[in-house]
Tab-separated table of C-alpha atoms and ligand atoms in Angstrom:
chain	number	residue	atom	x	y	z
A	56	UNK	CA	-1.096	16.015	14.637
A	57	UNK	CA	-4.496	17.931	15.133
A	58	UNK	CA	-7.623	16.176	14.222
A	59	UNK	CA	-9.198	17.358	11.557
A	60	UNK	CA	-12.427	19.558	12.339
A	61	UNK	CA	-15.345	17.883	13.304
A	62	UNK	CA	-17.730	19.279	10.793
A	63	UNK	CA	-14.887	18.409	8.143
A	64	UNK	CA	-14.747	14.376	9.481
A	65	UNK	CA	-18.514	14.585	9.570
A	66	UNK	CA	-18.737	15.079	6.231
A	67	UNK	CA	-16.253	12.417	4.819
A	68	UNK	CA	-17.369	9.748	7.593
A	69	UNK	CA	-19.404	7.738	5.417
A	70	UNK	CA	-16.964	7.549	2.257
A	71	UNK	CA	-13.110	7.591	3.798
A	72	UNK	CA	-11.325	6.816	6.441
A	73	UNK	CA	-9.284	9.066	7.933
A	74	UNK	CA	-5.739	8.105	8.639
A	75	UNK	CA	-3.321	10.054	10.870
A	76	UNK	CA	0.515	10.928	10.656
A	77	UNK	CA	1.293	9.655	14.057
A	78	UNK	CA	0.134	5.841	12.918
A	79	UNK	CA	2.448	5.827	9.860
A	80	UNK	CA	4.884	3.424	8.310
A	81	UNK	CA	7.385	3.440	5.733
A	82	UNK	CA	7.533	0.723	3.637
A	83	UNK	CA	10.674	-0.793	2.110
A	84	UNK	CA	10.971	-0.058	-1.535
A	85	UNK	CA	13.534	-0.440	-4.217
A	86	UNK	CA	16.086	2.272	-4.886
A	87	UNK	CA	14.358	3.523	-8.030
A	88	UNK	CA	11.089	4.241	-6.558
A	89	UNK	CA	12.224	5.521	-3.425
A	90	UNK	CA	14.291	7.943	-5.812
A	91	UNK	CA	11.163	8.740	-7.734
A	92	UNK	CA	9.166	9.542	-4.467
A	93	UNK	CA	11.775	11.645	-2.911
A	94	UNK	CA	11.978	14.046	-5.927
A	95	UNK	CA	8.315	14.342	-5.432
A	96	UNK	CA	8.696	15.409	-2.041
A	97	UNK	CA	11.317	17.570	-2.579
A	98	UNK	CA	9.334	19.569	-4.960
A	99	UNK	CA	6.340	19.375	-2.794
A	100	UNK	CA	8.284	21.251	-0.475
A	101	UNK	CA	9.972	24.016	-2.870
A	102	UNK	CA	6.255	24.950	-4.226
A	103	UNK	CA	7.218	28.713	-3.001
A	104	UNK	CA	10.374	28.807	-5.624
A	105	UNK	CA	8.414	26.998	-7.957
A	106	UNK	CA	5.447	29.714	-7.707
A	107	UNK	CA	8.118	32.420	-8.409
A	108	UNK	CA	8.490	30.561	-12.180
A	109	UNK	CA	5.209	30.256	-12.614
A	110	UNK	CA	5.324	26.332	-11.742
A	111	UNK	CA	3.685	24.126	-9.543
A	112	UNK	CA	4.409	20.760	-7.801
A	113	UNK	CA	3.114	17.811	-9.352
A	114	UNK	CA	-0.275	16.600	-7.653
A	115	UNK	CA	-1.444	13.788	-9.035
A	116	UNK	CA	-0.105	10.274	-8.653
A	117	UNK	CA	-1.263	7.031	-9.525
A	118	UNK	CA	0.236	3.654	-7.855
A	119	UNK	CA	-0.062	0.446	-9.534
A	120	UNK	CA	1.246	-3.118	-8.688
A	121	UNK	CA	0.256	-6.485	-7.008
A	122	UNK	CA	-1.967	-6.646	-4.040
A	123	UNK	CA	0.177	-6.107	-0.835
A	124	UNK	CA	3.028	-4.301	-1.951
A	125	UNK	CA	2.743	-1.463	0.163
A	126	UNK	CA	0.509	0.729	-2.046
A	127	UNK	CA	-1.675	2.189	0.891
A	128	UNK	CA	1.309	1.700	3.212
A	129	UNK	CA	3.242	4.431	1.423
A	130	UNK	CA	0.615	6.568	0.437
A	131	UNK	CA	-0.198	6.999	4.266
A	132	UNK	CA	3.644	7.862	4.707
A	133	UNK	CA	4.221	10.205	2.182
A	134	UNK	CA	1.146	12.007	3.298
A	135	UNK	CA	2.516	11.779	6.773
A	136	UNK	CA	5.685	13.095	5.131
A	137	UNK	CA	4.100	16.199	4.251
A	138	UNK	CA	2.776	16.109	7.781
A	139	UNK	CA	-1.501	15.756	6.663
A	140	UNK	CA	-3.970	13.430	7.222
A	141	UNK	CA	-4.932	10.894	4.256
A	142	UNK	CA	-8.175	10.558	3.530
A	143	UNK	CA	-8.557	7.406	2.121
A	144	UNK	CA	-11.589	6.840	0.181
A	145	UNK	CA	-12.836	3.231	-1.325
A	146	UNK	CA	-13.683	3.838	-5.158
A	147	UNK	CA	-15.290	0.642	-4.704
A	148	UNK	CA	-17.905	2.167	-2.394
A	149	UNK	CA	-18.561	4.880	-4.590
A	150	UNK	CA	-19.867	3.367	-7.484
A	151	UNK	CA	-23.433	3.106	-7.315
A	152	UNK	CA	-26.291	1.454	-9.333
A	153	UNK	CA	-28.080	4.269	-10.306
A	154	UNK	CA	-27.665	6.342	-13.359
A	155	UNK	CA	-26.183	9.358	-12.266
A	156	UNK	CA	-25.240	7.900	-8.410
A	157	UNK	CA	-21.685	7.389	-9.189
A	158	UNK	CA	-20.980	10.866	-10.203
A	159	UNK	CA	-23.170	12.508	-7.737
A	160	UNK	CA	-20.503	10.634	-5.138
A	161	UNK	CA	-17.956	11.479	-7.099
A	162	UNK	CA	-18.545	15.196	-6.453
A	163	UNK	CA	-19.815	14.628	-2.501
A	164	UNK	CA	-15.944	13.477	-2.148
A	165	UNK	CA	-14.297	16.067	-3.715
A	166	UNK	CA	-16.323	18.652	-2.373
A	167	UNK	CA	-16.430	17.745	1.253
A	168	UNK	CA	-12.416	17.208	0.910
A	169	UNK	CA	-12.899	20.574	-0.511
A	170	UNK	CA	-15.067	22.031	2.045
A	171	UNK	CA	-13.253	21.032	5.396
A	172	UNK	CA	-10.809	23.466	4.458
A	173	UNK	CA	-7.721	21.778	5.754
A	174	UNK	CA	-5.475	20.682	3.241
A	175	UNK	CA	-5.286	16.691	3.805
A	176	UNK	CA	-3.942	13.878	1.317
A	177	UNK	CA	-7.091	12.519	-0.579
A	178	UNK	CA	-6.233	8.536	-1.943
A	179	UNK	CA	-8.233	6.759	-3.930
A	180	UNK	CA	-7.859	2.808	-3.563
A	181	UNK	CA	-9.136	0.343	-5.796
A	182	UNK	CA	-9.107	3.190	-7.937
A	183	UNK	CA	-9.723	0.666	-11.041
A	184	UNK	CA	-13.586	0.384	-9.960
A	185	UNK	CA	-13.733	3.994	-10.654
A	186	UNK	CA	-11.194	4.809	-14.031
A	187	UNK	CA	-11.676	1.325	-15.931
A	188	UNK	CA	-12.029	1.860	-19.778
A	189	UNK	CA	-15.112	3.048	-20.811
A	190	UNK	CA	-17.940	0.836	-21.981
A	191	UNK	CA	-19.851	1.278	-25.389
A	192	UNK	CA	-22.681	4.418	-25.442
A	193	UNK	CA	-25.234	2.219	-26.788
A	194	UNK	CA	-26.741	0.934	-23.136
A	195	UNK	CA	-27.535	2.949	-20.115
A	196	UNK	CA	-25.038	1.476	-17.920
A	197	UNK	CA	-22.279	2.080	-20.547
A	198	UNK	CA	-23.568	6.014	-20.908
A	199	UNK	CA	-23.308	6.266	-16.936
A	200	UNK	CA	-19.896	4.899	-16.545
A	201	UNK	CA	-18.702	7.172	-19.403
A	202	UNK	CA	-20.463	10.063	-17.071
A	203	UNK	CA	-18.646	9.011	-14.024
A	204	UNK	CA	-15.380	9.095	-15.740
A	205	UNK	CA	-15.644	12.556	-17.125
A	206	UNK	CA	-16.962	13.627	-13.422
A	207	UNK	CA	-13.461	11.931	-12.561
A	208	UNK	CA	-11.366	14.018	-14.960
A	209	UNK	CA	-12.902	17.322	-13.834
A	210	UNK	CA	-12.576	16.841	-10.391
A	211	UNK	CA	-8.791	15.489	-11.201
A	212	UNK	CA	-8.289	18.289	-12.701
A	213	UNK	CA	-9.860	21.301	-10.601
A	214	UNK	CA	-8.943	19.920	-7.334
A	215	UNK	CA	-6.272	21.849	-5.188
A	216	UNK	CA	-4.238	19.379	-3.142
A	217	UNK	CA	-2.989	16.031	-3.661
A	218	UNK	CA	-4.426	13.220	-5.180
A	219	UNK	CA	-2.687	9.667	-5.110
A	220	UNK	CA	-5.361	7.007	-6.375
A	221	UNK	CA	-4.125	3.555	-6.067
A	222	UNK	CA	-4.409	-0.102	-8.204
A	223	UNK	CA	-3.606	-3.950	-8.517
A	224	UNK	CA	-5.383	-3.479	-12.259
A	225	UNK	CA	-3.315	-1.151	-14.134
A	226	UNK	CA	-4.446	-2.560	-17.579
A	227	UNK	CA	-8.182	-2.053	-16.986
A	228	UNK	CA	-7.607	2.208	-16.370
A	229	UNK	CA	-8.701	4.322	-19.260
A	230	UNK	CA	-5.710	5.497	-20.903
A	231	UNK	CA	-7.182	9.509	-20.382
A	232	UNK	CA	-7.821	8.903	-16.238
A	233	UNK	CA	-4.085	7.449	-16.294
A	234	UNK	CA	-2.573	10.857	-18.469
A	235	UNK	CA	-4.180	12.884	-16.376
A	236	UNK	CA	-1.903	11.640	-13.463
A	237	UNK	CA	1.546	13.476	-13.463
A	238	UNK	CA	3.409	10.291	-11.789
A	239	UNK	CA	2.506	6.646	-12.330
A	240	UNK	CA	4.394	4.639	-10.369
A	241	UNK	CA	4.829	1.029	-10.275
A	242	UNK	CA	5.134	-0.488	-6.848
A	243	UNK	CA	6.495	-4.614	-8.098
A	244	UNK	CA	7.236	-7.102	-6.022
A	245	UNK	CA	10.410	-6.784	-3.702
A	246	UNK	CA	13.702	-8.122	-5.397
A	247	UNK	CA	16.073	-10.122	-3.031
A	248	UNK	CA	17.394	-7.125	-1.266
A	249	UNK	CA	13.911	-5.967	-0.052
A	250	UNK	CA	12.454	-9.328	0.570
A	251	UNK	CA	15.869	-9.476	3.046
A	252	UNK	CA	14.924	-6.400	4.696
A	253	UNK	CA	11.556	-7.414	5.196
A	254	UNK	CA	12.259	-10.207	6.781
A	255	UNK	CA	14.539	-8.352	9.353
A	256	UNK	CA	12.179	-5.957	10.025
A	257	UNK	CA	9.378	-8.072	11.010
A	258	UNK	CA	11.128	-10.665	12.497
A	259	UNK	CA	13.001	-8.107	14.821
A	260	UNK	CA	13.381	-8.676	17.679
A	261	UNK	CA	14.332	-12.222	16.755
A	262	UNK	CA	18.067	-11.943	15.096
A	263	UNK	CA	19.080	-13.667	12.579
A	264	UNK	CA	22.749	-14.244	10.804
A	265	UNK	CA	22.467	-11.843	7.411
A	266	UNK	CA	23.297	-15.052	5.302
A	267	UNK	CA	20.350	-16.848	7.292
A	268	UNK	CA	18.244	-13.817	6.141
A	269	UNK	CA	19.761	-13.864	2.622
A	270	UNK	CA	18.507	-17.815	2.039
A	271	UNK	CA	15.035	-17.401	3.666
A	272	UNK	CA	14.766	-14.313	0.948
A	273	UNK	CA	15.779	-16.644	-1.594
A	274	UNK	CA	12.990	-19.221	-0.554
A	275	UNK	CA	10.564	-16.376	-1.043
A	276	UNK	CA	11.028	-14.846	-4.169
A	277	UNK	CA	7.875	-14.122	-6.011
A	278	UNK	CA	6.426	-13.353	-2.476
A	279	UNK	CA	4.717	-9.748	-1.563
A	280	UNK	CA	5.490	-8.019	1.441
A	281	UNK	CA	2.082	-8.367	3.009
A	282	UNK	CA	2.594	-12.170	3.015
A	283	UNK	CA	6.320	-12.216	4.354
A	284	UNK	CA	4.949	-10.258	7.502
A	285	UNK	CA	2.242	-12.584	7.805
A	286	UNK	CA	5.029	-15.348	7.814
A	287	UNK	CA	6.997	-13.635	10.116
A	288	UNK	CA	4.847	-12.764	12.583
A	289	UNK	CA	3.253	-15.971	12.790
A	290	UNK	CA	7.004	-17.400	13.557
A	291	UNK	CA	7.207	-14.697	15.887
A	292	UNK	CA	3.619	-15.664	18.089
A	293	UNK	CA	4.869	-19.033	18.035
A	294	UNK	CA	7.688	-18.375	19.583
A	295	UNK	CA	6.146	-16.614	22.396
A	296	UNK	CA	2.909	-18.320	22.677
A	297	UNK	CA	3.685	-22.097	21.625
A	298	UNK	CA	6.481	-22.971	25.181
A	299	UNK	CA	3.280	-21.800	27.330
A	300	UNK	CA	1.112	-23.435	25.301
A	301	UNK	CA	2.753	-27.023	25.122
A	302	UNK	CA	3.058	-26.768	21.700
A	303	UNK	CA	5.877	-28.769	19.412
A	304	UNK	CA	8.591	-26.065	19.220
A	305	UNK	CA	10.890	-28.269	17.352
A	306	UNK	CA	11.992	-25.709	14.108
A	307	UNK	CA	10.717	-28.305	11.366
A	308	UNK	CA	7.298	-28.139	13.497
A	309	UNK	CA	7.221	-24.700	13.503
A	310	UNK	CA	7.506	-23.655	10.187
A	311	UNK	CA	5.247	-26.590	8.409
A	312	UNK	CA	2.554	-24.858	11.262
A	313	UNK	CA	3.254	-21.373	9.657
A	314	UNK	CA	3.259	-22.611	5.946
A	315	UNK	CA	0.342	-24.257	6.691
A	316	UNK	CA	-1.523	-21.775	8.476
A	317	UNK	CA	-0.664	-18.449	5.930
A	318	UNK	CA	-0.875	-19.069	1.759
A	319	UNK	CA	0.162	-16.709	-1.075
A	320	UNK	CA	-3.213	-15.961	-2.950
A	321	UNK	CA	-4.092	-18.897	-5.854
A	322	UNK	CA	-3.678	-16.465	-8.749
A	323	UNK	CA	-0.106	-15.582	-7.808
A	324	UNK	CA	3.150	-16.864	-7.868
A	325	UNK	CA	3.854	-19.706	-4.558
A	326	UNK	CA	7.296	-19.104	-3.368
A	327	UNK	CA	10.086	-22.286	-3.139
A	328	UNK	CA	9.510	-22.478	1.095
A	329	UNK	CA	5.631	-22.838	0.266
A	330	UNK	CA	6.702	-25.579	-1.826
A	331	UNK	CA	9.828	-27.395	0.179
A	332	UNK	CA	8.676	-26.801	3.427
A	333	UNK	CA	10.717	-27.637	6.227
A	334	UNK	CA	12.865	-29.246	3.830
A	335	UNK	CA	14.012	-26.301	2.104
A	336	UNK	CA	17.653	-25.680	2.445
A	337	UNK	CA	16.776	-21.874	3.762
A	338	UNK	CA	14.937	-23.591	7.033
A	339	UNK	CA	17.606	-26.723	6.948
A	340	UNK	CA	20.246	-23.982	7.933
A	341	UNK	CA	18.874	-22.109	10.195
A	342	UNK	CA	19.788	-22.294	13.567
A	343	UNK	CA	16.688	-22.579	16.645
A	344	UNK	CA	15.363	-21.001	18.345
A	345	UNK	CA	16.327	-17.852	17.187
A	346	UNK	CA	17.832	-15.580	19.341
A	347	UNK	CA	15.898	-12.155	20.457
A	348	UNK	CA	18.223	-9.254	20.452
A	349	UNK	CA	18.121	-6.472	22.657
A	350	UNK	CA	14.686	-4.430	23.403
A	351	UNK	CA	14.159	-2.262	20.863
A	352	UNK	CA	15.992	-4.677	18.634
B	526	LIG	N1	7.000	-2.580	0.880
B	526	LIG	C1	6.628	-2.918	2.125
B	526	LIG	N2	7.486	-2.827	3.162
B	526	LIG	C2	7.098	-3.167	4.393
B	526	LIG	N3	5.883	-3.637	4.707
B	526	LIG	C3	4.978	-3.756	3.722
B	526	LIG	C4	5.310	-3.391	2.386
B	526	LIG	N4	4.242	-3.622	1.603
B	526	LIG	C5	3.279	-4.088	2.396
B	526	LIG	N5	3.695	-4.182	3.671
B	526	LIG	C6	2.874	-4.650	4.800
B	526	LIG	O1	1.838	-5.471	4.259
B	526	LIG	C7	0.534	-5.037	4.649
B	526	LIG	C8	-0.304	-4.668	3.439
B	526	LIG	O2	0.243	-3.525	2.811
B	526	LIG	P1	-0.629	-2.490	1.982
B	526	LIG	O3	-2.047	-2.525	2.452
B	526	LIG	O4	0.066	-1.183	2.019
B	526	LIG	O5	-0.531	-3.102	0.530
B	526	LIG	P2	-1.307	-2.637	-0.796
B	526	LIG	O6	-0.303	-2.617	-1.884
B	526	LIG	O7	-2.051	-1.381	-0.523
B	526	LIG	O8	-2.301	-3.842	-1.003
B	526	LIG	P3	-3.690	-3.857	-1.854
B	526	LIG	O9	-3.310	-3.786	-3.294
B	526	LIG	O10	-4.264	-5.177	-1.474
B	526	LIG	O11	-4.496	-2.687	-1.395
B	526	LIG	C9	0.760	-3.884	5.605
B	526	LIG	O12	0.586	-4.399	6.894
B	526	LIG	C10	2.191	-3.451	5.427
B	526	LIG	O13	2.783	-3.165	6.658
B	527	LIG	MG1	-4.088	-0.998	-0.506
């Protein structure tokens, strides 16, 4: 993938990051929303027919769910999908403290997204610091945020290419910023059959029996994907590092190190293993050390 034009990264370097095609992943989703994304794409792709009735693919999408669910993980692939960069810009970092600031950066994105003239992917995370509800007139503060939201609608609106803004705070958009998006999408946590698939993937190249994979997915329901990578792939430096290092590889050892070394987040749920630890029946079954498959894997 070509870079994009200097004068064009110039211009966005100090609000988004620019991600490439080439580094892409694709996260594992359920059925239904990979479904709902590939319908987008496909229409993406047939904009010529679609011109030829007057129509035009949908632009706009909005992703909402629990931190680490592969919000910015798929955005990045779908953009790589349509083979463009994704400028990925931190609402956060836009909002500013004085009156007017906000929507002055506000237009500075769009426009220099604009301006580069290459069509890229523009995503907005933390997108709730930008389209939360709007405050009362009566104070300055409340006047401003209503200013930055209608600056958000226009440039919504009147911008040519695709938008994808992203959010763990679904409830706190204003109900006109979340219309104005043509797909809202909610990214939940994995059911069984993801969390299983997870767990092979970032275990790999360490095999494991599919009902050994089955109970460990069991042991973490109610856990996001971010954390059962984190899980895995401290399992996985253990395994490599710990026999040089002298440490205990015993299994039981192993794990409690891992559970005690990576936590779910306070607010959400703690899944069973986090709980049982080594005595969990997931860990009691499974056979060690695991055994590494094949390069490649
Ligand atoms: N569905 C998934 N499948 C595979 N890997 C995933 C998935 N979701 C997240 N991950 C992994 O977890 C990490 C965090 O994912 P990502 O940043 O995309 O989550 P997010 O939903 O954007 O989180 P946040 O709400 O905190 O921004 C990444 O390293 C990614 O590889
Ligand atoms: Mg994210």
């Amino acid at each position: 993938m070509r870079q994009l034009e200097r004068h064009h990264r110039n211009a966005l370097s100090d609000m988004a990051e620019i991600l490439y095609p080439e580094d892409a992943a694709e996260p594992i989703l359920s059925r239904p929303v990979r479904g709902a994304l590939t319908e987008w794409l496909t229409e993406i792709w047939a904009a010529k027919e679609l011109e030829e009735v007057n129509l035009k693919p949908r632009s706009r999408a909005l992703f909402y769910g629990p931190p680490g669910t592969g919000k910015t993980t798929l955005a990045h692939h779908l953009a790589a999908r349509l083979g463009l960069p994704l400028v990925v810009a931190r609402a956060d970092q836009l909002v500013a403290s004085y009156l007017g600031e906000t929507a002055a950066n506000i237009a500075r994105l769009f426009e220099a997204v604009r301006a580069g003239g290459q069509p890229v992917v523009l995503f907005l995370d933390e997108f709730d610091s930008l389209g939360s509800k709007r405050g009362s007139t009566a104070s300055a503060a409340g006047a401003d945020r209503n200013h930055s939201i209608n600056t958000i609608l226009q440039r919504l609106e009147a911008h040519d290419g695709t938008v994808i803004a992203a959010t763990n705070l679904a409830d706190d958009i204003d109900q006109a910023i979340w219309r104005r998006f043509e797909i809202q999408i909610e990214i939940a946590l994995p059911g069984p059959g993801e969390r299983k698939r997870i767990l092979e993937r970032y275990l790999a190249p360490f095999i494991f029996e599919a009902e050994t994979l089955s109970s460990l997915a069991e042991a973490l329901h109610g856990a996001s994907p971010a954390l059962i990578r984190q899980w895995c792939e401290g399992i996985k430096r253990n395994l490599i590092i710990g026999p040089k290092a002298g440490w205990n590889m015993e299994r039981d050892a192993v794990i409690e190190r891992q559970l005690a070394s990576v936590a779910p987040h306070p607010d959400l749920q703690r899944p069973r293993l986090w709980e049982r630890g080594a005595r969990d029946p997931a860990i009691r079954n499974l056979a060690w050390p695991p055994q590494r498959g094949k390069a490649g894997g």
